[in-house]
Coordinates of C-alpha atoms in Angstrom, one line a residue:
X1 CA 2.8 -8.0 -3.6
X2 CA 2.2 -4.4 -2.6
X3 CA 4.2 -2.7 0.7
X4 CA 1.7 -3.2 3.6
X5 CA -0.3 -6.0 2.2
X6 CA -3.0 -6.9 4.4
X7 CA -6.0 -8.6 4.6
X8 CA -8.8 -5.6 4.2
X9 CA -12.4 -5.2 4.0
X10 CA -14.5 -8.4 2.1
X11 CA -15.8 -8.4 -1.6
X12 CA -19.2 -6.1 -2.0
X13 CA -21.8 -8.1 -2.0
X14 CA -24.4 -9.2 -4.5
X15 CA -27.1 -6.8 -3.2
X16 CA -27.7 -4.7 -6.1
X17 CA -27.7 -1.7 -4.2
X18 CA -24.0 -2.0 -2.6
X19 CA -22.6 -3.0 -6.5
X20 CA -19.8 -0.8 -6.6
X21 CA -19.8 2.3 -9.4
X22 CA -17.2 2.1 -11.2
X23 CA -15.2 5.1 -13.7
X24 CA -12.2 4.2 -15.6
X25 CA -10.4 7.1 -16.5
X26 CA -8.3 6.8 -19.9
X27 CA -6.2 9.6 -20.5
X28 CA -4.9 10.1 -24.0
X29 CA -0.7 10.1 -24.7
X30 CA 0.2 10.3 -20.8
X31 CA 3.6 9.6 -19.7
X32 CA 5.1 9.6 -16.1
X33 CA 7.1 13.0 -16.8
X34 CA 3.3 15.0 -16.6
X35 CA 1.9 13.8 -13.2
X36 CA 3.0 15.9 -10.5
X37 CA 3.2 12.3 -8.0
X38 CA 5.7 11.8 -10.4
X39 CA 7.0 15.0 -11.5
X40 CA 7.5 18.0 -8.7
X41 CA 7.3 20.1 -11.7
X42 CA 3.6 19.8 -12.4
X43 CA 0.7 20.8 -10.7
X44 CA -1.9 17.5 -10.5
X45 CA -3.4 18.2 -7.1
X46 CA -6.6 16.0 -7.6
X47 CA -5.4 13.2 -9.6
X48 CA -2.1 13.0 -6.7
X49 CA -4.5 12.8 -4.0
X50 CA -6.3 9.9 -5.7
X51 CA -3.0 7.5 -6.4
X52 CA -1.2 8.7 -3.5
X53 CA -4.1 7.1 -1.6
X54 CA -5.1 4.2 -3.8
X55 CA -2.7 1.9 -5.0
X56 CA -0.2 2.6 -8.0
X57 CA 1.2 0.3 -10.7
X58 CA 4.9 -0.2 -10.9
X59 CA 4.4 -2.3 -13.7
X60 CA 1.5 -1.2 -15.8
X61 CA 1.4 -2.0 -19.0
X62 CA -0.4 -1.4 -22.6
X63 CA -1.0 -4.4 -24.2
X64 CA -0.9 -2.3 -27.9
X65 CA 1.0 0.8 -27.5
X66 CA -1.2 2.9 -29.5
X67 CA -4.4 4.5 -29.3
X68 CA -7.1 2.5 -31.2
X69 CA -5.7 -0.7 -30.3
X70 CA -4.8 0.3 -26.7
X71 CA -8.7 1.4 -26.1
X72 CA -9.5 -1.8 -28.4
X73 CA -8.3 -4.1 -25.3
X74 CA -9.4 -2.0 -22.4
X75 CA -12.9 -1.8 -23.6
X76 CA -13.1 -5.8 -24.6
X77 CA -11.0 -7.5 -22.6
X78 CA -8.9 -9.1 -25.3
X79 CA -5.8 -8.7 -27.5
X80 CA -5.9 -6.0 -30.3
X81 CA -5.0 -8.7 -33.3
X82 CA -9.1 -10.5 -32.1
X83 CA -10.4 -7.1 -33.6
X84 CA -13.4 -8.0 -35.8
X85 CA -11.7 -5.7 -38.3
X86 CA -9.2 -8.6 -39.4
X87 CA -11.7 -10.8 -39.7
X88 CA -10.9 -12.6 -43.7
X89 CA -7.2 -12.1 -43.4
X90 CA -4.5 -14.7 -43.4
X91 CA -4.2 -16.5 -39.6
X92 CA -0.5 -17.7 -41.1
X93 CA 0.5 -14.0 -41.5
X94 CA 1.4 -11.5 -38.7
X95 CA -1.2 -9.2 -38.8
X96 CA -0.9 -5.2 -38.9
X97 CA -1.9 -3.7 -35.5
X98 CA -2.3 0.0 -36.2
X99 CA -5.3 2.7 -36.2
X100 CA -7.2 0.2 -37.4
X101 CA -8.3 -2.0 -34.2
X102 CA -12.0 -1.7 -34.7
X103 CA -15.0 -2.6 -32.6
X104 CA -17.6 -3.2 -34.5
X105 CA -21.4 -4.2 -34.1
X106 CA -22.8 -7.8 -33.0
X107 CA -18.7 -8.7 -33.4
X108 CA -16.8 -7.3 -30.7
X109 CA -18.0 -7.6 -27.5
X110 CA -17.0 -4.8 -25.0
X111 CA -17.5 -3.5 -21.5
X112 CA -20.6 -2.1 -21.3
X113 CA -22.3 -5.1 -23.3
X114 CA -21.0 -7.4 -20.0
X115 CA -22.6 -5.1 -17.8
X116 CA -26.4 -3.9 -18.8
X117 CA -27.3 -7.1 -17.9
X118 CA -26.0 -6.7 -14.2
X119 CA -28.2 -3.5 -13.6
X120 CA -25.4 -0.9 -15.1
X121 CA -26.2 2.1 -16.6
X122 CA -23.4 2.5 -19.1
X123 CA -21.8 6.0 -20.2
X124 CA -19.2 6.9 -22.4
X125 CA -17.3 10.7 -22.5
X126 CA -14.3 11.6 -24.5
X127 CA -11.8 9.8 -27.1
X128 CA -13.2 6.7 -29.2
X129 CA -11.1 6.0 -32.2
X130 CA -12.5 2.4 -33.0
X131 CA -14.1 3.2 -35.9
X132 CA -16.3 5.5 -37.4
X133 CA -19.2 5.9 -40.1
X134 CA -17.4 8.1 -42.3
X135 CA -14.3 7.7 -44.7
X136 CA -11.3 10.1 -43.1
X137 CA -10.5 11.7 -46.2
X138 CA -14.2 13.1 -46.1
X139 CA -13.6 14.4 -42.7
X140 CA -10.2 16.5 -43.4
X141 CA -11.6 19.3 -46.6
X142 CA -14.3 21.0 -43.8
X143 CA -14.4 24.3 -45.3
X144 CA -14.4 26.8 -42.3
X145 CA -16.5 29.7 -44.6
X146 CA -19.2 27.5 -45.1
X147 CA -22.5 29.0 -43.9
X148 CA -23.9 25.6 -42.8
X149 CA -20.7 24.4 -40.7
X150 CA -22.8 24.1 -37.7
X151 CA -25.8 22.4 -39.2
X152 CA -22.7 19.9 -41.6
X153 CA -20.8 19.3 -37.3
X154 CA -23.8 18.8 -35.9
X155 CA -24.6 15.9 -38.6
X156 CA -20.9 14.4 -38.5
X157 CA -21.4 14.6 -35.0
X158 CA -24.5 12.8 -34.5
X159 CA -23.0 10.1 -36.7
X160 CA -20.1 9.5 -34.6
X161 CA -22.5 8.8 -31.8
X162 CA -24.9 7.0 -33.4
X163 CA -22.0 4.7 -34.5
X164 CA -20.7 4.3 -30.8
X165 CA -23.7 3.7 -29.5
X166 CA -24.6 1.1 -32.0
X167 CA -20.7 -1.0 -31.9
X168 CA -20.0 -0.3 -28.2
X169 CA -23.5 -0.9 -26.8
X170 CA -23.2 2.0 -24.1
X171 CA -26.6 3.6 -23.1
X172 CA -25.0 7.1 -23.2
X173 CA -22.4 8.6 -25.4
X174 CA -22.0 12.1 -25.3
X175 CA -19.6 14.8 -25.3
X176 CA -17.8 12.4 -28.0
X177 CA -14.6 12.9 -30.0
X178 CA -14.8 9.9 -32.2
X179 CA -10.9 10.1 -33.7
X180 CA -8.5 12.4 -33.1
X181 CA -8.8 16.2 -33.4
X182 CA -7.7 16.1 -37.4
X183 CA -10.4 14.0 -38.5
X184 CA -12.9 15.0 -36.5
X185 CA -14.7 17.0 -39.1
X186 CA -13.5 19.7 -37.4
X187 CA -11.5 22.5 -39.5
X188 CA -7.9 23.5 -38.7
X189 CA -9.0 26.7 -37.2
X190 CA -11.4 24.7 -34.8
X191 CA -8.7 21.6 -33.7
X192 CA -8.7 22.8 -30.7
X193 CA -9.3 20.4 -27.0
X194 CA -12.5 21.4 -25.0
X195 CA -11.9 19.5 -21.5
X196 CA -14.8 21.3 -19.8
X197 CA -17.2 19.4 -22.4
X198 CA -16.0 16.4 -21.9
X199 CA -16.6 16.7 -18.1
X200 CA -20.1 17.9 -18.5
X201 CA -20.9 15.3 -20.3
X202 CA -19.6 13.2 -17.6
X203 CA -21.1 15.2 -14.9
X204 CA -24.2 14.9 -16.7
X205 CA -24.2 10.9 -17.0
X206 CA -23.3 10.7 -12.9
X207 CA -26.0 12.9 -12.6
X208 CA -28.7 11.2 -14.3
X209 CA -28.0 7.6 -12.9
X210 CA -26.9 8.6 -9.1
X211 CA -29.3 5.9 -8.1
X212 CA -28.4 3.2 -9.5
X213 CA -25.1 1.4 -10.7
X214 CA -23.0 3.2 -13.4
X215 CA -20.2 2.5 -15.3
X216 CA -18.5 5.5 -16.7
X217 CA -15.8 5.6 -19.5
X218 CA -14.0 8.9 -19.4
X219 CA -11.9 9.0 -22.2
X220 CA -10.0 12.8 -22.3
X221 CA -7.8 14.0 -25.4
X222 CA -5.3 16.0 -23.2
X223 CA -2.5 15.5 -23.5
X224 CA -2.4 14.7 -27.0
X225 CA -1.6 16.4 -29.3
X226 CA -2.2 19.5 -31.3
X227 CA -0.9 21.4 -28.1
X228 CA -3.3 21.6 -25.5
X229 CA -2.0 24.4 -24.1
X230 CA -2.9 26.1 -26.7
X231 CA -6.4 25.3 -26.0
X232 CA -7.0 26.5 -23.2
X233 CA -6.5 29.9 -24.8
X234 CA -8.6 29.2 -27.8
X235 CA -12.4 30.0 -27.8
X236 CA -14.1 27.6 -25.3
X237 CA -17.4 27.0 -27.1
X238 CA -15.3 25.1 -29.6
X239 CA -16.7 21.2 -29.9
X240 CA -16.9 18.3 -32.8
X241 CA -20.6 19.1 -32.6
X242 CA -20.2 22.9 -33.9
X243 CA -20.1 25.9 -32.0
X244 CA -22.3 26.0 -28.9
X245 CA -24.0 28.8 -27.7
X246 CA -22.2 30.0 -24.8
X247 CA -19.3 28.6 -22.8
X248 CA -19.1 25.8 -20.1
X249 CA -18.9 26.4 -16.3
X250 CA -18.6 23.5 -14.9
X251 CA -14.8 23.3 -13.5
X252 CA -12.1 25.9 -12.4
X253 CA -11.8 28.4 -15.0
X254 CA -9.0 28.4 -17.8
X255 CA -8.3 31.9 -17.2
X256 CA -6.8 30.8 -13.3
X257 CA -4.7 27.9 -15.1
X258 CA -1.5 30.0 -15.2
X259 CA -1.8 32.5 -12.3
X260 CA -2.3 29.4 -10.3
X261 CA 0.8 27.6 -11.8
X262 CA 2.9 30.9 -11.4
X263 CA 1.9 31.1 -7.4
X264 CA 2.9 27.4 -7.0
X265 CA 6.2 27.7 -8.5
X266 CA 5.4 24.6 -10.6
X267 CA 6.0 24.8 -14.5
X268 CA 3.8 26.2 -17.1
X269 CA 5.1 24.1 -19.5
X270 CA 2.6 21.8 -17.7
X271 CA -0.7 23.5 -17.7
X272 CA -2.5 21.3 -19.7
X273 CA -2.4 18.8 -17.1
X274 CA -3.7 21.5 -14.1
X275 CA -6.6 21.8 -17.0
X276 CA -7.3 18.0 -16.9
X277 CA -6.8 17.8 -12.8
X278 CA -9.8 20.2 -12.6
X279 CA -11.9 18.1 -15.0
X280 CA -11.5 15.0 -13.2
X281 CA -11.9 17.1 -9.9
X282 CA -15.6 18.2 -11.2
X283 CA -16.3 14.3 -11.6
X284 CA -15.0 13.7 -8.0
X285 CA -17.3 17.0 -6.5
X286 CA -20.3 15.4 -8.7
X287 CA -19.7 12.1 -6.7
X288 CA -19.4 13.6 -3.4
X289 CA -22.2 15.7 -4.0
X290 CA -24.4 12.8 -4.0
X291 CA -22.8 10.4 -1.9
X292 CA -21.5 8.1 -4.6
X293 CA -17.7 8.6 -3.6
X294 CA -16.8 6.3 -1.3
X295 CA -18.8 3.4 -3.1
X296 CA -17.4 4.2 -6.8
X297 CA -14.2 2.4 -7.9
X298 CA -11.3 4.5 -9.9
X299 CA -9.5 3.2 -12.8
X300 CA -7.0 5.5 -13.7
X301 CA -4.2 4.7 -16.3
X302 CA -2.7 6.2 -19.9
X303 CA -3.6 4.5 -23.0
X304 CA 0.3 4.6 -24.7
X305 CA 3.5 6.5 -23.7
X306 CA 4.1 9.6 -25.9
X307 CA 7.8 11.1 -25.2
X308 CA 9.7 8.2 -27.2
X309 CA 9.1 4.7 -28.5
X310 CA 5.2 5.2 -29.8
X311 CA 3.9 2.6 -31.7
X312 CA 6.8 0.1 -30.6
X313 CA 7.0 -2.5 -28.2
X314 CA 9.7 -0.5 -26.0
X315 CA 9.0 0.1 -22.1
X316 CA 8.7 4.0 -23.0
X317 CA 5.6 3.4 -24.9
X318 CA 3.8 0.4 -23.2
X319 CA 5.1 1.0 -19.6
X320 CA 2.4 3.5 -18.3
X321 CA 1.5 5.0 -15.2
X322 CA -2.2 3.9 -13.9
X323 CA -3.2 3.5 -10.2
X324 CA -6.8 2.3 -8.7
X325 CA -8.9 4.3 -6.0
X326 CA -11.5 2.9 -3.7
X327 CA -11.6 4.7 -0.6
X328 CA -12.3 2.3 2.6
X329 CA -11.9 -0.7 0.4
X330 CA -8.4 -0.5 -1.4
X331 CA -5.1 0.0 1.1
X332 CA -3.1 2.6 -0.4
X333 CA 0.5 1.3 -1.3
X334 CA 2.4 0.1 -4.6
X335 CA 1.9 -3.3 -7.0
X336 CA 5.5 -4.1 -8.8
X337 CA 3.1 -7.2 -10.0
X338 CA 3.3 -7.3 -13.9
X339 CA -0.9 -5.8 -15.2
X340 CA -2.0 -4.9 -18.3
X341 CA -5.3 -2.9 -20.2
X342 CA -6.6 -6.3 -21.2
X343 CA -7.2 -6.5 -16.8
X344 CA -9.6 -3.9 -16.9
X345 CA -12.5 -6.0 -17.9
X346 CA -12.2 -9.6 -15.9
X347 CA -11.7 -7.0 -13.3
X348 CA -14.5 -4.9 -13.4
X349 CA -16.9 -8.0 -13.8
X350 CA -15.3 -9.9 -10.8
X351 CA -16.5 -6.7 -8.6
X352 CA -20.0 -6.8 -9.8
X353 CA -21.0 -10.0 -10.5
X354 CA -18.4 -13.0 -9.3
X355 CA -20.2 -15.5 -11.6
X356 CA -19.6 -13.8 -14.9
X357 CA -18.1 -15.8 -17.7
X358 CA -14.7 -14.3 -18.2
X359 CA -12.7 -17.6 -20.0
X360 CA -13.1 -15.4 -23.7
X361 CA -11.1 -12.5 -22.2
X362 CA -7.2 -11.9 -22.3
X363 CA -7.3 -10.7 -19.0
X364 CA -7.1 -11.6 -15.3
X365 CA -8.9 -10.1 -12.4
X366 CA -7.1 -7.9 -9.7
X367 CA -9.9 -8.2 -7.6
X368 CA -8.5 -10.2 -4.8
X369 CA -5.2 -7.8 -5.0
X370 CA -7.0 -5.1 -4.8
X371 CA -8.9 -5.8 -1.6
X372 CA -6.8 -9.0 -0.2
X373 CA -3.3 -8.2 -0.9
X374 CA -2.9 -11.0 -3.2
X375 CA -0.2 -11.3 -5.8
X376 CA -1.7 -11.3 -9.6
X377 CA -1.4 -14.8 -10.7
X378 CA 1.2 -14.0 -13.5
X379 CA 4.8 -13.6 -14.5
X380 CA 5.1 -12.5 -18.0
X381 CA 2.6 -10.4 -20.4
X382 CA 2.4 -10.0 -24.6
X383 CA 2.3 -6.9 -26.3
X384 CA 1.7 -6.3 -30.0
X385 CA 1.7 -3.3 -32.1
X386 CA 2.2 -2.6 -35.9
X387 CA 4.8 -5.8 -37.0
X388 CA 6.3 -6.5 -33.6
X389 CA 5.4 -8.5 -30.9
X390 CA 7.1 -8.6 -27.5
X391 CA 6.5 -10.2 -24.6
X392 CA 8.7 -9.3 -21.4
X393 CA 8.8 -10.8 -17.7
X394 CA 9.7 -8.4 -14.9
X395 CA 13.6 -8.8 -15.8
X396 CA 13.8 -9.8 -19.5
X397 CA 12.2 -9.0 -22.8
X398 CA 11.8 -10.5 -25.8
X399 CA 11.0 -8.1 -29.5
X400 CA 10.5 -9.8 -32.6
X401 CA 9.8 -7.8 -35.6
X402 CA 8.1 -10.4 -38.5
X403 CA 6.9 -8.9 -42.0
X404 CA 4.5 -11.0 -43.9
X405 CA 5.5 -12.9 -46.9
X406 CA 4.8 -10.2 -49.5
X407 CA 6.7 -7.7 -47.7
X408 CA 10.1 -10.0 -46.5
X409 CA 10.7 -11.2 -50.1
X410 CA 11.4 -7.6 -50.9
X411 CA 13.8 -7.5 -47.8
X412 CA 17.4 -8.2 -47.7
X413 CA 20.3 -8.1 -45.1
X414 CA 21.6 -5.0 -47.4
X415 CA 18.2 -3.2 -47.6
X416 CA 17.1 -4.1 -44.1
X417 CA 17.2 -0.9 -42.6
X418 CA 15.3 0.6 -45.3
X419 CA 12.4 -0.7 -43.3
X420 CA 10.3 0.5 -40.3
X421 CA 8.5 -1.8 -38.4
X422 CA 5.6 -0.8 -40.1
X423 CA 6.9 -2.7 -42.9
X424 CA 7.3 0.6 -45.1
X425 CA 10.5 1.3 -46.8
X426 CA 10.4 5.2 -45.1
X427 CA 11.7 6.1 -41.9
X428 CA 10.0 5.7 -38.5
X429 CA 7.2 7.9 -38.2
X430 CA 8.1 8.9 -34.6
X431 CA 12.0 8.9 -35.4
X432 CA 12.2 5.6 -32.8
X433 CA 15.1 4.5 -34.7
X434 CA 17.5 7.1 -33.2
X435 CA 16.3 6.0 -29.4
X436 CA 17.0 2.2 -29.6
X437 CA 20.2 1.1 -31.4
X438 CA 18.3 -2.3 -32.6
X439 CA 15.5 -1.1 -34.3
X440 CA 16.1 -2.8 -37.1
X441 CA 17.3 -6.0 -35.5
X442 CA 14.2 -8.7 -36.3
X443 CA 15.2 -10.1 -32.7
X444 CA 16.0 -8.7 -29.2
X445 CA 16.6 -9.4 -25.8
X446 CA 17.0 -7.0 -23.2
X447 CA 17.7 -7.0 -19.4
X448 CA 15.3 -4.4 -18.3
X449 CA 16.7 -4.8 -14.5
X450 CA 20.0 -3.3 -16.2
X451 CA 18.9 -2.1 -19.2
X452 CA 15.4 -0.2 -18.6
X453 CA 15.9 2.0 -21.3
X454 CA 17.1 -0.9 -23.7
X455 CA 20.1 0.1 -25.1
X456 CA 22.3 -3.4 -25.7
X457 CA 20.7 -6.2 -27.3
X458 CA 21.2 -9.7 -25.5
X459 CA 20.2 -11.6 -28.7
X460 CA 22.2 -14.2 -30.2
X461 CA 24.9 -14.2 -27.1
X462 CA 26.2 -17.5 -25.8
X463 CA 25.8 -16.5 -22.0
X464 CA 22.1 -15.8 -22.5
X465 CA 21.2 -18.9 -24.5
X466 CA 18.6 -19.9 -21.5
X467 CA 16.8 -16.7 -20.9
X468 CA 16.7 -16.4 -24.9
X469 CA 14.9 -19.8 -25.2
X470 CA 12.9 -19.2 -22.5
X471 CA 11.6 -16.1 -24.0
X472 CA 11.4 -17.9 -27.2
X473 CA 8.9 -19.9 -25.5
X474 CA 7.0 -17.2 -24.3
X475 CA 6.4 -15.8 -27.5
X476 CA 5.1 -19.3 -29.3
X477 CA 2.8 -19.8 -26.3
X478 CA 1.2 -16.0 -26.2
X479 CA 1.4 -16.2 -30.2
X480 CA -0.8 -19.6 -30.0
X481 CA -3.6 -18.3 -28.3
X482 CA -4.0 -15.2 -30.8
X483 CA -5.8 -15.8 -34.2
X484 CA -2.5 -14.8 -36.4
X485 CA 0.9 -16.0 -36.7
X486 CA 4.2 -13.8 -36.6
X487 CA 6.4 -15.6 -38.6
X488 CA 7.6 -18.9 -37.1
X489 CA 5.5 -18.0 -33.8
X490 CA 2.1 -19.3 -33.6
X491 CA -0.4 -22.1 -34.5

């Protein structure tokens, strides 16, 4: 329960005009250490305001630390591993949970497909990365001299959001970045971040459906990498669909970033986040400018940790910060109950239409802790990423790492080490292996009330024999209800 729960205000009702807006805000690579709620340090006064008055997760978690299978689960609702893009592959196998988490058309079923038929208008701004209609390798030679670069981005471009539009089912995608900077289509001279555009294409959506109920997916890139601090230095009419004509002013202007930083005594180090704060700060003036505020519901939450342990199971890559807004209807305060990405969804649908069919989803609704006070009606979650699986209670959690068949025979207790968790004989790509002193050990067990930054593995001790069964069991029921096995786990 969160401090001060009370009963508060009653559900919206079905009238179609009081249906709530509602924006989820998914912010690329985020981690506690660049919110200023968290962090004296940096300068967030928008997006401080908004948790600081809504109510923050203690224990918010990814349910695939990684970007394309972290937005795979927010957008549908369901565990990475039900991705149409495994469809074909062994169910006895583990199953490799990477960039790879696809939605596809007339397969995967997502947010916006739940809620055109409830009267929502449906945008989508920012970050994809669930696919894409072009091979990578054809988007990484762009040469930068060519005379037709703008006419070649404007093509890529438009089939990026054709593609969106086509496998997501939203009625508006624009201002669209449909993978990460590199493979854009973008050359190296023009990976640079362009948060203005992504907000004007927000602005724009708002805009355009202020009479009616929207949902808005605003998906930034900051603070991802390359450097976005560099980008707010680079040339502003910069965008994956070529170089526009002049630059966007629709938010506070780069070139006050840093003198405003300097006068607050905060640290520049962090001025990429003051460049997002004003973004989402144009969406909240758009809102109040038309009265849409205090009836639009904000969803605000990273999509995977980036200072240590990405693309692992750890709590510094799935442990996330995220809070909700709703001002009048949500009491602000603090959940310590255990939520996930995979919530998103049954939530969202619980708000607008209490009679839609959620038993397919992953998720559970917060809807009646959100406006009631009530605990969420769970004590453990599952996470999955690459070849481990974890699932973790507020106090304990359990890592497996399994390897299917034709990677393990190759394995031995001499070579084991050898091997990432990717199941590739290299190192780990984000050096994780010098954080957490099991890495390599295929089981784990961790206190997390004594050992948050897991440290000593539990595993295998006498004392703990009951907690390690118990977590044992977690893992064969959460493995059950997923289409693959991970080794002995599962159907």
């Amino acid at each position: 329960m969160y401090v001060g729960a009370a009963a508060l205000l009653s559900s919206c009702v079905n009238n179609k005009q009081e249906k709530p807006n509602i924006i989820i805000m998914y912010i690329d690579d985020l981690d506690f250490s660049e919110l200023g709620y968290y962090n004296s340090e940096v300068m967030t006064p928008c997006i401080d305001s908004l948790a600081r008055n809504g109510l923050i997760f203690n224990n918010y978690y990814a349910s695939s630390p990684l970007s394309s299978p972290s937005r795979y689960s927010a957008l549908t609702g369901k565990y990475a591993s039900f991705s149409s893009s495994f469809n074909g592959q062994p169910s006895d196998e583990p199953v490799y949970i990477r960039w790879n988490a696809d939605i596809r058309e007339n397969q995967d079923k997502t947010i916006a497909q739940y809620l055109k038929p409830l009267g929502y208008k449906t945008g989508f701004v920012g970050k994809w990365h669930n696919g894409q209609p072009i091979e990578e390798d054809d988007l990484l030679d762009t040469d930068p001299t060519r005379p037709d670069l703008n006419e070649y981005l404007a093509d890529v471009y438009k089939q990026h959001v054709d593609y969106v539009q086509k496998s997501s089912g939203f009625d508006y995608v624009a201002s669209l970045y449909g993978n990460n900077l590199h493979v854009t289509g973008l050359p190296v001279i023009m990976q640079y971040h362009n948060m203005e555009w992504i907000t004007e294409g927000a602005v724009k959506f708002i805009e355009d459906n202020k009479k009616q109920p929207f949902f808005l997916w605003f998906a930034t890139t900051v603070p991802h990498l390359p450097d976005p601090n560099l980008s707010i230095n680079a040339d502003p009419k910069i965008t994956p669909s070529g170089i526009l004509d002049k630059a966007i002013d629709i938010q506070a202007a780069r070139n006050i970033i840093l003198p405003r930083i300097q006068e607050s005594g905060k640290n520049p180090k962090y001025s990429a986040m003051l460049w997002l704060d004003d973004a989402i700060q144009a969406v909240i003036n758009k809102l109040k400018e038309h009265n849409l505020f205090e009836n639009t519901i904000i969803i605000f939450a990273s999509d995977n940790g980036d200072d240590k342990g990405k693309m692992t199971c750890y709590e510094a890559a799935g442990k996330l910060p995220a809070f909700v807004y709703w001002k009048g209807k949500i009491k602000p305060g603090y959940l310590d109950d255990l939520v996930s990405n995979i919530d998103f969804l049954p939530t969202v649908l619980d708000f607008c239409d209490a009679n839609s069919n959620t038993e397919d989803l992953c998720g559970l609704s917060w809807k009646n802790t959100l406006l009631n006070g009530e605990s969420v009606p769970r004590s453990s979650l599952y996470i999955e990423v690459v070849y481990q699986r974890a699932v973790l209670t507020k106090d304990w959690k359990y890592i497996i790492t399994r390897f299917p068949s034709y990677i393990q025979k190759d394995i031995s207790s001499k070579n084991r080490k050898e091997y990432s968790i990717e199941g590739e004989r290299a190192p780990d790509r984000y050096g994780n292996e010098n954080d957490y002193p099991a890495y390599f050990d295929d089981n784990q067990l961790y206190n997390l009330k004594n050992d948050p930054n897991e440290q000593i593995n539990l595993y295998g001790q006498k004392k703990y024999f009951i907690e390690q069964q118990n977590m044992r069991d977690l893992m064969q029921n959460y493995c059950s209800k997923t289409p693959f096995k991970s080794g002995e786990f599962g159907k």
